[in-house]
Amino acid sequence: MTASNTLPSPRPDGRRADQLRPIRFQNGIAPHAAGSTLIEWGNTRVLCGVTIEDSVPRWMKEQGVAGGWITAEYSMLPYSTITRKARDISKGKIDGRSQEIQRLIGRSMRAALDLEKIGARTIWLDCDVLQADGGTRTAAITGTYVALALAINSLRAAGKLTDQVALKPVAAVSAGIVNSQPLLDLSYTEDVAASVDMNLVMNAGGEFIELQGSGEEASFSEQELAALLALGKAGIARLLECQQAAINSTTDRPANPPASGS
Ligand code: UDP
């Protein structure tokens, strides 16, 4: 997004600099998926679905690579943006931005799951943006982790996972500098006005999986970088709690609740 420093302060939605937009997960939104959730993060909403196939790509078999495979697809639905965004299929090729984002989602989830332990399976991560208002990639990663955990839990409950497969929680958030002020979790209006834009992907151990940071027709100092990292790190800690609560809310529920009146 282009730089301009015209955004009024305080933030358009009245948030503090270190405040996340409200976040909510609606699990089980896609019943045919092994795990799914609709992450609603402010006005950004992303459908995250996980499908597990009992096979691996041919190259893995041919090269004798042990374990499973994980792959991600990201797209924005045509009506997710203010002006209609044509589907990739109508252009005949995938958008460069979508490709970059889906690779990021794949890398992030590979950090969450030990592929050697899941057996000869392919895990498909599908992220479809229903409504875009900034931070769709961070919402896709944060939501996909929840969907992945639900899928792994259901596989385990069905007795299909023999090894102990431990998931390492992963979440993502954006931060940026707007009107010289470091802010957590930029909305679209803030993203457009930001002079520095950063995306952080981190795990529950406080380690970084990916950092994307760039000055938009601007540069940034080490001090500003430190401020963005501090905001991001605190945001990730809160997101990890929200994810866990969302996972528990589904997992704690009996798989087949008794029929009412019985
Ligand atoms: N956006 C849009 N159309 C596009 C790409 C982006 O309307 O083709 C908007 C959308 O609100 C998105 C925001 O611009 O969330 C910021 O886009 P960016 O590429 O920085 O990725 P994101 O912040 O969504 O991860």
Short mmCIF file of C-alpha atoms and ligand atoms in Angstrom, two decimals:
data_model
loop_
_atom_site.label_atom_id
_atom_site.label_comp_id
_atom_site.label_asym_id
_atom_site.label_seq_id
_atom_site.Cartn_x
_atom_site.Cartn_y
_atom_site.Cartn_z
CA MET A 1 0.00 0.00 0.00
CA THR A 2 1.23 3.51 -0.68
CA ALA A 3 2.54 5.84 1.98
CA SER A 4 0.75 8.91 3.18
CA ASN A 5 0.61 10.41 6.59
CA THR A 6 -2.90 11.72 6.60
CA LEU A 7 -4.57 9.34 9.05
CA PRO A 8 -6.25 11.15 11.95
CA SER A 9 -5.13 10.11 15.38
CA PRO A 10 -6.34 8.33 17.48
CA ARG A 11 -7.12 5.19 15.49
CA PRO A 12 -10.26 5.22 13.33
CA ASP A 13 -11.91 2.53 15.45
CA GLY A 14 -10.75 4.03 18.74
CA ARG A 15 -8.31 1.25 19.60
CA ARG A 16 -5.18 1.71 21.67
CA ALA A 17 -1.91 1.36 19.79
CA ASP A 18 -1.32 -2.07 21.30
CA GLN A 19 -4.89 -3.35 20.93
CA LEU A 20 -6.01 -6.12 18.61
CA ARG A 21 -9.31 -5.88 16.78
CA PRO A 22 -11.98 -8.16 18.28
CA ILE A 23 -11.39 -11.77 17.28
CA ARG A 24 -13.83 -14.66 17.08
CA PHE A 25 -13.76 -18.19 15.68
CA GLN A 26 -16.77 -20.12 14.37
CA ASN A 27 -15.58 -23.69 14.26
CA GLY A 28 -17.08 -26.40 12.09
CA ILE A 29 -18.22 -23.91 9.44
CA ALA A 30 -17.45 -26.43 6.68
CA PRO A 31 -18.76 -29.81 7.86
CA HIS A 32 -17.05 -31.84 5.12
CA ALA A 33 -13.62 -30.55 6.08
CA ALA A 34 -11.60 -32.46 8.69
CA GLY A 35 -11.28 -29.17 10.58
CA SER A 36 -12.63 -25.74 9.80
CA THR A 37 -13.18 -22.33 11.26
CA LEU A 38 -14.36 -18.91 10.20
CA ILE A 39 -12.00 -16.41 11.75
CA GLU A 40 -13.58 -13.00 12.22
CA TRP A 41 -10.96 -10.45 13.13
CA GLY A 42 -12.41 -6.97 13.11
CA ASN A 43 -13.92 -6.65 9.65
CA THR A 44 -11.58 -9.21 8.13
CA ARG A 45 -13.16 -12.64 7.79
CA VAL A 46 -11.44 -15.71 6.42
CA LEU A 47 -12.79 -19.23 5.95
CA CYS A 48 -10.13 -21.78 6.88
CA GLY A 49 -10.67 -25.43 6.02
CA VAL A 50 -8.36 -28.41 6.40
CA THR A 51 -8.72 -31.60 4.37
CA ILE A 52 -6.60 -34.68 4.96
CA GLU A 53 -5.94 -37.21 2.21
CA ASP A 54 -4.42 -40.63 2.82
CA SER A 55 -1.76 -40.24 0.14
CA VAL A 56 1.32 -38.15 -0.65
CA PRO A 57 2.51 -36.50 -3.88
CA ARG A 58 4.15 -38.88 -6.35
CA TRP A 59 7.56 -37.25 -6.05
CA MET A 60 7.62 -38.14 -2.34
CA LYS A 61 6.97 -41.79 -3.09
CA GLU A 62 9.52 -41.80 -5.91
CA GLN A 63 12.20 -40.19 -3.76
CA GLY A 64 11.33 -42.30 -0.72
CA VAL A 65 10.60 -39.24 1.43
CA ALA A 66 9.07 -40.35 4.73
CA GLY A 67 6.05 -38.75 6.35
CA GLY A 68 3.39 -36.49 4.98
CA TRP A 69 2.96 -33.29 3.03
CA ILE A 70 1.22 -30.03 3.70
CA THR A 71 0.09 -27.51 1.14
CA ALA A 72 -1.92 -24.28 1.27
CA GLU A 73 -4.18 -22.33 -1.05
CA TYR A 74 -5.30 -18.75 -0.44
CA SER A 75 -7.77 -16.70 -2.39
CA MET A 76 -9.94 -13.66 -1.98
CA LEU A 77 -13.57 -14.20 -2.92
CA PRO A 78 -14.69 -11.72 -5.61
CA TYR A 79 -16.95 -9.84 -3.20
CA SER A 80 -14.41 -9.74 -0.34
CA THR A 81 -12.97 -6.43 -1.48
CA ILE A 82 -14.54 -2.99 -1.98
CA THR A 83 -14.28 -3.31 -5.74
CA ARG A 84 -14.89 -6.79 -7.17
CA LYS A 85 -11.76 -8.90 -7.44
CA ALA A 86 -11.88 -11.30 -10.36
CA ARG A 87 -11.23 -14.95 -9.56
CA ASP A 88 -7.81 -16.21 -10.60
CA ILE A 89 -9.47 -18.83 -12.78
CA SER A 90 -10.96 -16.09 -14.97
CA LYS A 91 -7.45 -14.70 -15.57
CA GLY A 92 -6.00 -18.14 -16.20
CA LYS A 93 -3.21 -17.78 -13.64
CA ILE A 94 -2.78 -17.36 -9.93
CA ASP A 95 -2.21 -13.86 -8.63
CA GLY A 96 1.42 -13.26 -7.48
CA ARG A 97 0.21 -11.91 -4.15
CA SER A 98 -1.98 -14.98 -3.53
CA GLN A 99 0.95 -17.24 -4.36
CA GLU A 100 3.21 -15.42 -1.93
CA ILE A 101 0.55 -15.62 0.79
CA GLN A 102 -0.24 -19.29 0.31
CA ARG A 103 3.45 -20.17 0.51
CA LEU A 104 3.63 -18.21 3.74
CA ILE A 105 0.64 -20.11 5.15
CA GLY A 106 2.25 -23.43 4.17
CA ARG A 107 5.60 -22.50 5.77
CA SER A 108 3.83 -21.33 8.91
CA MET A 109 1.90 -24.57 9.35
CA ARG A 110 4.95 -26.70 8.57
CA ALA A 111 6.45 -25.06 11.65
CA ALA A 112 3.41 -26.16 13.67
CA LEU A 113 3.40 -29.81 12.70
CA ASP A 114 6.08 -32.46 12.38
CA LEU A 115 5.31 -33.90 8.95
CA GLU A 116 7.35 -37.04 9.58
CA LYS A 117 4.92 -38.05 12.32
CA ILE A 118 1.64 -37.71 10.40
CA GLY A 119 2.21 -40.72 8.16
CA ALA A 120 1.72 -40.82 4.37
CA ARG A 121 -0.91 -38.09 4.30
CA THR A 122 -1.42 -34.82 2.49
CA ILE A 123 -2.89 -31.96 4.45
CA TRP A 124 -4.64 -29.32 2.38
CA LEU A 125 -5.06 -25.92 3.96
CA ASP A 126 -7.67 -23.81 2.17
CA CYS A 127 -8.08 -20.16 3.04
CA ASP A 128 -10.79 -18.10 1.39
CA VAL A 129 -11.20 -14.47 2.27
CA LEU A 130 -14.85 -13.59 2.76
CA GLN A 131 -14.25 -9.99 3.74
CA ALA A 132 -10.96 -8.08 3.52
CA ASP A 133 -10.11 -5.19 5.79
CA GLY A 134 -6.36 -5.58 6.21
CA GLY A 135 -4.46 -8.49 7.71
CA THR A 136 -5.97 -11.25 5.61
CA ARG A 137 -2.71 -13.24 5.60
CA THR A 138 -2.32 -12.99 9.37
CA ALA A 139 -5.98 -14.00 9.81
CA ALA A 140 -5.49 -16.91 7.40
CA ILE A 141 -2.50 -18.20 9.40
CA THR A 142 -4.11 -17.66 12.80
CA GLY A 143 -7.37 -19.30 11.68
CA THR A 144 -5.69 -22.14 9.83
CA TYR A 145 -3.83 -23.15 12.95
CA VAL A 146 -7.19 -23.58 14.72
CA ALA A 147 -8.64 -25.57 11.80
CA LEU A 148 -5.49 -27.72 11.69
CA ALA A 149 -5.65 -28.44 15.41
CA LEU A 150 -9.33 -29.44 15.07
CA ALA A 151 -8.47 -31.74 12.15
CA ILE A 152 -5.60 -33.37 14.05
CA ASN A 153 -7.81 -33.80 17.11
CA SER A 154 -10.54 -35.51 15.08
CA LEU A 155 -7.99 -37.79 13.42
CA ARG A 156 -6.63 -38.68 16.82
CA ALA A 157 -10.14 -39.28 18.21
CA ALA A 158 -10.82 -41.64 15.28
CA GLY A 159 -7.68 -43.60 16.22
CA LYS A 160 -6.03 -42.75 12.91
CA LEU A 161 -2.90 -41.17 14.34
CA THR A 162 -0.59 -43.80 15.75
CA ASP A 163 2.36 -41.55 16.62
CA GLN A 164 2.13 -38.86 19.20
CA VAL A 165 1.64 -35.85 16.97
CA ALA A 166 2.27 -32.70 18.95
CA LEU A 167 1.18 -29.42 17.46
CA LYS A 168 3.23 -26.33 18.17
CA PRO A 169 0.87 -23.35 18.21
CA VAL A 170 1.50 -20.66 15.60
CA ALA A 171 -0.20 -17.29 15.16
CA ALA A 172 0.38 -14.20 13.05
CA VAL A 173 -0.28 -10.49 13.39
CA SER A 174 0.54 -7.27 11.60
CA ALA A 175 2.08 -4.11 12.99
CA GLY A 176 3.02 -0.88 11.32
CA ILE A 177 3.97 2.74 11.68
CA VAL A 178 1.22 5.24 10.96
CA ASN A 179 1.71 8.96 11.56
CA SER A 180 5.07 8.09 13.20
CA GLN A 181 3.26 5.87 15.70
CA PRO A 182 3.86 2.12 15.98
CA LEU A 183 0.48 0.33 15.90
CA LEU A 184 -0.59 -3.29 16.30
CA ASP A 185 -2.95 -5.06 13.89
CA LEU A 186 -3.60 -2.61 11.05
CA SER A 187 -7.00 -2.29 9.44
CA TYR A 188 -7.14 -1.50 5.72
CA THR A 189 -7.40 2.28 6.29
CA GLU A 190 -4.35 2.14 8.54
CA ASP A 191 -2.49 -0.16 6.16
CA VAL A 192 -2.99 2.34 3.33
CA ALA A 193 -1.63 5.15 5.50
CA ALA A 194 1.28 3.17 6.97
CA SER A 195 4.86 4.19 6.25
CA VAL A 196 6.10 0.84 7.56
CA ASP A 197 4.21 -2.40 7.32
CA MET A 198 5.18 -5.61 9.08
CA ASN A 199 3.77 -9.13 9.42
CA LEU A 200 4.99 -11.42 12.17
CA VAL A 201 4.49 -15.17 12.39
CA MET A 202 5.51 -16.62 15.74
CA ASN A 203 5.15 -19.75 17.83
CA ALA A 204 4.19 -20.27 21.44
CA GLY A 205 7.87 -20.45 22.39
CA GLY A 206 8.22 -16.78 21.45
CA GLU A 207 10.28 -17.69 18.38
CA PHE A 208 9.89 -16.17 14.94
CA ILE A 209 8.79 -18.26 11.98
CA GLU A 210 8.65 -15.39 9.54
CA LEU A 211 9.05 -11.64 9.61
CA GLN A 212 7.96 -9.50 6.68
CA GLY A 213 8.75 -5.84 7.13
CA SER A 214 9.02 -3.07 4.62
CA GLY A 215 9.13 0.68 4.43
CA GLU A 216 6.53 2.05 2.01
CA GLU A 217 8.44 4.91 0.34
CA ALA A 218 10.03 5.28 3.77
CA SER A 219 12.71 3.74 5.94
CA PHE A 220 12.65 2.73 9.58
CA SER A 221 15.09 2.79 12.46
CA GLU A 222 16.25 -0.03 14.70
CA GLN A 223 14.26 1.58 17.52
CA GLU A 224 11.08 1.57 15.45
CA LEU A 225 11.72 -2.05 14.51
CA ALA A 226 12.08 -2.92 18.20
CA ALA A 227 8.78 -1.16 18.96
CA LEU A 228 6.99 -3.11 16.21
CA LEU A 229 8.46 -6.40 17.40
CA ALA A 230 7.36 -5.68 20.97
CA LEU A 231 3.82 -4.86 19.84
CA GLY A 232 3.70 -7.94 17.62
CA LYS A 233 5.05 -10.27 20.29
CA ALA A 234 2.44 -9.15 22.84
CA GLY A 235 -0.29 -9.46 20.19
CA ILE A 236 0.79 -13.00 19.33
CA ALA A 237 0.62 -14.01 23.00
CA ARG A 238 -3.01 -12.86 23.14
CA LEU A 239 -3.84 -14.54 19.82
CA LEU A 240 -2.41 -17.85 21.03
CA GLU A 241 -4.78 -17.68 24.01
CA CYS A 242 -7.77 -16.98 21.73
CA GLN A 243 -6.79 -19.88 19.47
CA GLN A 244 -6.49 -22.28 22.40
CA ALA A 245 -9.86 -21.22 23.78
CA ALA A 246 -11.42 -21.77 20.34
CA ILE A 247 -9.84 -25.22 19.99
CA ASN A 248 -10.92 -26.22 23.50
CA SER A 249 -14.48 -25.01 22.91
CA THR A 250 -14.87 -27.62 20.18
CA THR A 251 -12.67 -30.36 21.59
CA ASP A 252 -14.25 -30.28 25.05
CA ARG A 253 -17.68 -30.79 23.52
CA PRO A 254 -18.81 -34.42 23.10
CA ALA A 255 -18.60 -35.56 19.47
CA ASN A 256 -22.22 -36.82 19.53
CA PRO A 257 -24.18 -34.78 22.04
CA PRO A 258 -27.23 -36.63 23.38
CA ALA A 259 -30.45 -35.79 21.55
CA SER A 260 -32.55 -33.26 23.43
CA GLY A 261 -35.19 -34.81 25.63
CA SER A 262 -33.31 -38.15 25.97
N1 UDP B 1 -6.70 -5.48 -0.73
C1 UDP B 1 -7.71 -5.37 -1.68
N2 UDP B 1 -7.54 -5.98 -2.90
C2 UDP B 1 -6.42 -6.68 -3.21
C3 UDP B 1 -5.41 -6.79 -2.26
C4 UDP B 1 -5.57 -6.19 -1.03
O1 UDP B 1 -8.73 -4.77 -1.42
O2 UDP B 1 -6.32 -7.21 -4.33
C5 UDP B 1 -6.88 -4.84 0.58
C6 UDP B 1 -7.48 -5.83 1.59
O3 UDP B 1 -8.31 -5.14 2.50
C7 UDP B 1 -6.25 -6.32 2.27
C8 UDP B 1 -5.45 -5.03 2.36
O4 UDP B 1 -5.65 -4.43 1.11
O5 UDP B 1 -6.53 -6.90 3.53
C9 UDP B 1 -3.98 -5.21 2.62
O6 UDP B 1 -3.43 -6.04 1.64
P1 UDP B 1 -2.02 -6.71 1.81
O7 UDP B 1 -1.55 -7.13 0.45
O8 UDP B 1 -1.12 -5.86 2.63
O9 UDP B 1 -2.31 -8.08 2.59
P2 UDP B 1 -3.04 -8.39 3.96
O10 UDP B 1 -2.85 -7.22 4.89
O11 UDP B 1 -4.49 -8.62 3.65
O12 UDP B 1 -2.38 -9.62 4.47
#
